[in-house]
Every structure is written in C-alpha cells, then in structure tokens.
Amino acid sequence: MKNFFVDIFKKHKKTVSMNIKMNADDDDDLYSIKHLDNLGRLVNDSLVEKIAIDEHLNIIHAIRCTLVRYLLPEGEIILDLGGANCPLYKMGYNYRFKRLTLIDLPQEKRQFYKEIVIDNACDLGEVVVRYADMTNLAEIEDSTVDFVWSGQSIEHVSQDQGERMCKEVFRVLRKGGSFCLDTPNRLITQIHTRSVGGGFVHPEHCIECYPQQLMAILKNTGFIISEALGLCEMPSTIQTDEFHYIDFVFGKHLLMRLLMVIFNIIIV
C-alpha cells in the first residue's frame, strides 16, 4: 500500500520513477516521481480514470493510513471509537501505549461488516475490545484518557448522537488530551451522489457533515481545533461541480504533502 500510486502505473506498464526512499530499510522502495500534477502525460485520461474508479477506495485507505502513521499523537491510554474492524495499530500507528480500547457494536447490531476478526497480538501495548455504544462512554471515568480516535465512525450515527459522542469524549479526556477524527466531507459527497439521486456515499451513513458544521459541533462541545485538513484535494470536482474520480490521482493528497516535508521535495 505504501507505494500505491507508483504501483498502479507500473501494473499498466507505464514508467513512473520517484527519487525518494519510502522505507529506509528497503532499497527496493527507491523510485522517482516527477511532477505528480503532470502524470497525465504518461497515460491517457481514459486509462487514468479507469484506474481511479477501480482503485479509489484503496487510494483513500492508503491516505488515511498516512494520516494515522504520521499525524496522530502519542498517548498511554487510547480509545478507538468504532475501530474493531480496522484498529489504529493495523493502520500504521507506531507509538507505544499502555492500553488501547476498541469501542464498537457487537455483531448482532451491525448491518454490514458483521464478521469481526479481532487480533489482539499487538507489540505496541495492551489491546482491549469493549462492545458498547460509542456515543455513551458511561463506563469510562472522567479525565482518564490521553487520546481518542474516531476513524470514519461519526457519520454512522445521527447528528444528535454525534454531538453526544463528542461530549462524552470531552468528558473522558485528560486536560491537554487529543480528539482526532476523520469523516466524509459533504461538500464532496453531495456532488458524488448527485448522479444517483442524492443521499450518502454509504447505506449505513446517518449523516455526512460539511466542514463548518462539524467544527461547530466540536467548538460547542468545548474543543479547541488545532488543525483541520483534507486528505485529498478534488480540484476538478470543485471546479466543475461534477464528480471526477481522476482527482484521486491528480489531486495533491496528504501522502505527497507529507513527503514534500519529510524529504524536502519540491513539486511544481
């Protein structure tokens, strides 16, 4: 997954090279990338669009793993809300912790993803699974948690329930603790779903928030927002008001923005 954007083009026998080392311990990870915004010169638009349509969910997952690996904070006591199927430590989180508690619904209360496979073999610390409602953390004492993660979960409850979840998170966090979450951006998903009559991008979603809407919920709860960012720019989608899968390839994404910082890459 770490070399995803290179691999999808190599698979189609197109030459893409990158002068960065994705993994310092693996010489095979040396590639060179030249002007991400101009990759269209390497392949025709129809091929790129087909790749983007086929692979966009994998692209999103790869970018989310980059977020988890490089941007999430350390913490001894961590809550992962709705994370039983894909917990933090399986998404690249690499800080050691004392305890990571996964809060999620039991199988009988799930419409999708009923096959929960829990692997507690984690070298980073103790992993505990608690089947419960993530909007009601009554069993967790006040000010006892260092870091709470909600990865693509708040959209699975109503706005009222989401507001209650945020209040519960605020209550259990220690002073100076962190609440980090990612969720679909309604500015984009409303364009994405328009061609099929509207609605949300997943049948289990109860809400998809506009950025200002979500920030207002967090601020009203008492949180101070230190950073808000998007995982992948969607320039053609925003410009034309029509959804373009090709943006997942050509839009600057979190992975490349981080690499530009880590490896001092200049993309023009």
Coordinates of C-alpha atoms in Angstrom, one line a residue:
M1 CA 0.0 0.0 0.0
K2 CA 2.9 2.4 0.7
N3 CA 3.9 2.5 -2.9
F4 CA 0.3 2.6 -4.2
F5 CA 0.5 5.5 -6.6
V6 CA 3.6 4.1 -8.2
D7 CA 2.3 0.5 -8.3
I8 CA -0.9 1.3 -10.2
F9 CA 1.0 2.8 -13.0
K10 CA 3.7 0.1 -13.0
K11 CA 0.9 -2.5 -13.3
H12 CA -0.1 -0.9 -16.6
K13 CA 3.5 -1.0 -17.9
K14 CA 3.9 2.7 -17.7
T15 CA 7.2 4.2 -16.5
V16 CA 6.9 6.3 -13.3
S17 CA 10.0 6.9 -11.2
M18 CA 10.5 8.6 -7.8
N19 CA 13.7 10.0 -6.2
I20 CA 12.6 9.3 -2.7
K21 CA 13.0 6.4 -0.3
M22 CA 9.7 5.3 1.2
N23 CA 11.3 2.9 3.6
A24 CA 14.9 3.5 4.8
D25 CA 15.4 -0.2 5.3
D26 CA 14.3 -1.4 1.8
D27 CA 16.4 -0.4 -1.2
D28 CA 13.6 -1.7 -3.5
D29 CA 11.4 1.2 -2.4
L30 CA 13.5 3.7 -4.3
Y31 CA 11.5 5.4 -7.0
S32 CA 11.4 8.7 -8.7
I33 CA 8.3 10.8 -9.2
K34 CA 8.3 13.7 -11.5
H35 CA 5.6 16.3 -11.3
L36 CA 2.6 14.5 -9.8
D37 CA 0.2 17.0 -11.4
N38 CA 1.5 16.1 -14.9
L39 CA 1.1 12.3 -14.7
G40 CA -1.4 12.6 -17.5
R41 CA 1.5 12.8 -19.9
L42 CA 2.4 9.2 -19.1
V43 CA -1.0 7.7 -19.7
N44 CA -4.2 8.7 -21.5
D45 CA -7.0 10.2 -19.5
S46 CA -9.4 7.2 -20.0
L47 CA -6.8 4.8 -18.5
V48 CA -6.2 7.0 -15.6
E49 CA -9.9 7.4 -14.9
K50 CA -10.4 3.7 -15.1
I51 CA -7.6 3.2 -12.6
A52 CA -9.0 5.8 -10.3
I53 CA -12.6 4.3 -10.4
D54 CA -11.3 0.8 -9.8
E55 CA -8.8 1.8 -7.1
H56 CA -10.2 5.0 -5.4
L57 CA -11.2 3.2 -2.2
N58 CA -7.7 1.7 -1.9
I59 CA -6.3 5.2 -2.5
I60 CA -8.4 6.7 0.3
H61 CA -7.4 3.9 2.6
A62 CA -3.7 4.5 1.8
I63 CA -4.0 8.2 2.5
R64 CA -5.9 7.5 5.8
C65 CA -3.1 5.2 6.9
T66 CA -0.6 8.0 6.2
L67 CA -2.7 10.2 8.5
V68 CA -2.6 7.6 11.2
R69 CA 1.1 6.9 10.9
Y70 CA 2.4 10.5 10.7
L71 CA -0.1 12.9 12.2
L72 CA -1.8 11.2 15.2
P73 CA -0.4 12.0 18.7
E74 CA 1.1 9.7 21.3
G75 CA -1.0 8.5 24.3
E76 CA -0.7 6.0 27.0
I77 CA -4.5 5.4 27.3
I78 CA -6.3 5.5 24.0
L79 CA -9.9 5.0 22.8
D80 CA -10.6 3.9 19.2
L81 CA -14.3 4.6 18.6
G82 CA -15.8 2.2 16.0
G83 CA -12.4 0.7 15.3
A84 CA -12.9 -3.1 15.8
N85 CA -12.6 -4.0 12.1
C86 CA -9.6 -1.8 11.4
P87 CA -7.9 -0.7 14.7
L88 CA -5.2 2.0 14.9
Y89 CA -2.3 -0.3 15.1
K90 CA -3.3 -2.0 11.9
M91 CA -3.4 1.3 10.1
G92 CA 0.2 2.2 10.8
Y93 CA 0.0 3.8 14.3
N94 CA 3.5 3.3 15.6
Y95 CA 3.6 4.8 19.1
R96 CA 3.7 2.5 22.1
F97 CA 0.8 2.7 24.5
K98 CA -0.3 1.3 27.9
R99 CA -3.8 0.4 26.7
L100 CA -5.9 0.8 23.6
T101 CA -9.6 0.2 24.0
L102 CA -11.7 -0.5 20.9
I103 CA -15.3 0.6 21.3
D104 CA -17.6 -0.9 18.8
L105 CA -21.1 -2.5 18.4
P106 CA -21.5 -6.3 18.7
Q107 CA -22.1 -8.3 15.6
E108 CA -25.8 -8.7 16.1
K109 CA -26.3 -4.9 16.0
R110 CA -24.4 -4.4 12.7
Q111 CA -26.0 -4.1 9.2
F112 CA -22.6 -4.5 7.5
Y113 CA -19.2 -5.8 8.5
K114 CA -20.6 -8.5 10.7
E115 CA -17.5 -10.7 10.5
I116 CA -15.4 -9.0 13.2
V117 CA -11.9 -10.6 13.4
I118 CA -10.1 -9.3 16.5
D119 CA -6.3 -9.8 16.6
N120 CA -5.0 -8.7 19.9
A121 CA -1.4 -9.6 19.0
C122 CA 0.0 -6.1 19.1
D123 CA 3.6 -5.3 20.1
L124 CA 2.7 -1.7 20.9
G125 CA 0.7 -2.4 24.1
E126 CA -2.4 -4.0 25.5
V127 CA -5.5 -4.1 23.3
V128 CA -9.0 -4.4 24.8
V129 CA -12.3 -4.8 22.9
R130 CA -15.4 -3.4 24.5
Y131 CA -18.7 -3.9 22.7
A132 CA -20.7 -0.8 23.5
D133 CA -22.3 2.3 22.1
M134 CA -19.6 4.8 21.2
T135 CA -21.9 7.7 22.0
N136 CA -22.3 6.5 25.6
L137 CA -19.0 6.1 27.4
A138 CA -20.5 6.0 30.9
E139 CA -18.2 3.1 32.0
I140 CA -15.2 5.3 31.4
E141 CA -14.3 7.7 34.2
D142 CA -13.8 11.4 33.7
S143 CA -10.3 12.7 32.7
T144 CA -8.7 9.2 32.3
V145 CA -7.9 9.1 28.5
D146 CA -5.0 10.7 26.6
F147 CA -6.1 10.3 23.1
V148 CA -9.4 9.4 21.3
W149 CA -9.6 8.4 17.7
S150 CA -12.8 8.3 15.6
G151 CA -11.9 7.0 12.2
Q152 CA -14.8 7.1 9.8
S153 CA -17.3 6.4 12.5
I154 CA -19.2 9.6 13.5
E155 CA -21.1 9.5 10.2
H156 CA -22.7 6.2 11.3
V157 CA -24.8 8.0 14.0
S158 CA -27.3 10.8 13.9
Q159 CA -26.2 14.4 14.5
D160 CA -27.7 14.3 18.0
Q161 CA -25.8 11.1 18.8
G162 CA -22.6 12.6 17.3
E163 CA -22.9 15.6 19.5
R164 CA -23.4 13.3 22.5
M165 CA -20.4 11.3 21.4
C166 CA -18.2 14.5 21.3
K167 CA -19.4 15.5 24.8
E168 CA -18.6 12.1 26.1
V169 CA -15.1 12.3 24.5
F170 CA -14.6 15.7 26.0
R171 CA -15.5 14.3 29.5
V172 CA -13.2 11.3 29.4
L173 CA -10.1 13.2 28.0
R174 CA -7.5 14.4 30.4
K175 CA -6.5 18.1 30.3
G176 CA -4.4 18.5 27.2
G177 CA -5.7 15.3 25.6
S178 CA -6.4 14.9 21.9
F179 CA -9.5 14.0 19.9
C180 CA -8.8 13.2 16.3
L181 CA -11.3 12.2 13.7
D182 CA -11.9 11.8 10.0
T183 CA -15.2 11.6 8.2
P184 CA -16.5 12.1 4.6
N185 CA -16.7 15.8 3.5
R186 CA -20.3 16.6 2.5
L187 CA -19.0 19.3 0.1
I188 CA -17.7 16.4 -2.0
T189 CA -20.1 13.6 -1.3
Q190 CA -23.1 15.7 -2.3
I191 CA -21.6 16.0 -5.7
H192 CA -20.5 12.4 -5.8
T193 CA -24.1 11.1 -5.1
R194 CA -26.0 13.6 -7.2
S195 CA -25.9 11.4 -10.3
V196 CA -27.7 8.6 -8.5
G197 CA -30.4 10.8 -6.9
G198 CA -28.6 12.1 -3.9
G199 CA -28.2 10.5 -0.5
F200 CA -25.0 9.5 1.2
V201 CA -22.0 7.5 -0.2
H202 CA -22.7 4.5 2.1
P203 CA -26.0 3.0 3.1
E204 CA -25.0 2.9 6.8
H205 CA -24.3 6.6 7.0
C206 CA -26.8 8.7 9.0
I207 CA -25.1 12.0 8.3
E208 CA -22.2 13.4 6.3
C209 CA -21.0 16.7 7.7
Y210 CA -19.9 19.9 6.0
P211 CA -16.6 21.0 7.5
Q212 CA -18.1 24.1 9.2
Q213 CA -20.9 22.0 10.6
L214 CA -18.5 19.5 12.2
M215 CA -16.2 22.3 13.5
A216 CA -19.2 24.0 15.1
I217 CA -20.2 20.8 16.9
L218 CA -16.6 20.4 18.2
K219 CA -16.3 24.0 19.3
N220 CA -19.7 24.0 21.0
T221 CA -18.6 20.9 23.0
G222 CA -15.5 22.9 24.3
F223 CA -12.8 21.6 22.0
I224 CA -10.1 23.9 20.5
I225 CA -9.4 22.9 16.9
S226 CA -5.7 22.9 16.4
E227 CA -5.7 21.6 12.8
A228 CA -8.3 20.8 10.1
L229 CA -7.2 19.4 6.8
G230 CA -8.5 17.4 3.8
L231 CA -6.9 14.1 2.8
C232 CA -7.1 14.6 -0.9
E233 CA -7.8 17.7 -3.0
M234 CA -10.5 17.3 -5.5
P235 CA -9.8 20.3 -7.9
S236 CA -11.7 19.2 -11.0
T237 CA -14.7 18.1 -8.9
I238 CA -14.9 21.5 -7.1
Q239 CA -14.2 23.5 -10.3
T240 CA -16.8 21.8 -12.5
D241 CA -19.3 20.8 -9.7
E242 CA -19.2 17.3 -11.2
F243 CA -17.5 14.3 -9.6
H244 CA -14.2 13.3 -11.2
Y245 CA -12.5 10.1 -10.0
I246 CA -9.4 11.3 -11.7
D247 CA -8.9 13.7 -8.8
F248 CA -7.8 10.8 -6.6
V249 CA -4.8 10.5 -8.8
F250 CA -4.0 14.1 -9.8
G251 CA -5.3 16.0 -6.7
K252 CA -2.5 16.6 -4.2
H253 CA -3.1 14.3 -1.3
L254 CA -1.9 14.0 2.2
L255 CA 0.8 11.4 1.4
M256 CA 2.5 13.7 -1.1
R257 CA 2.2 16.8 1.1
L258 CA 3.9 14.9 4.0
L259 CA 6.6 13.5 1.7
M260 CA 7.3 17.0 0.5
V261 CA 8.0 18.0 4.1
I262 CA 9.8 14.8 5.2
F263 CA 12.1 14.5 2.1
N264 CA 12.2 18.3 1.2
I265 CA 10.6 17.5 -2.2
I266 CA 9.5 20.5 -4.4
I267 CA 6.7 19.7 -6.7
V268 CA 6.0 22.3 -9.4

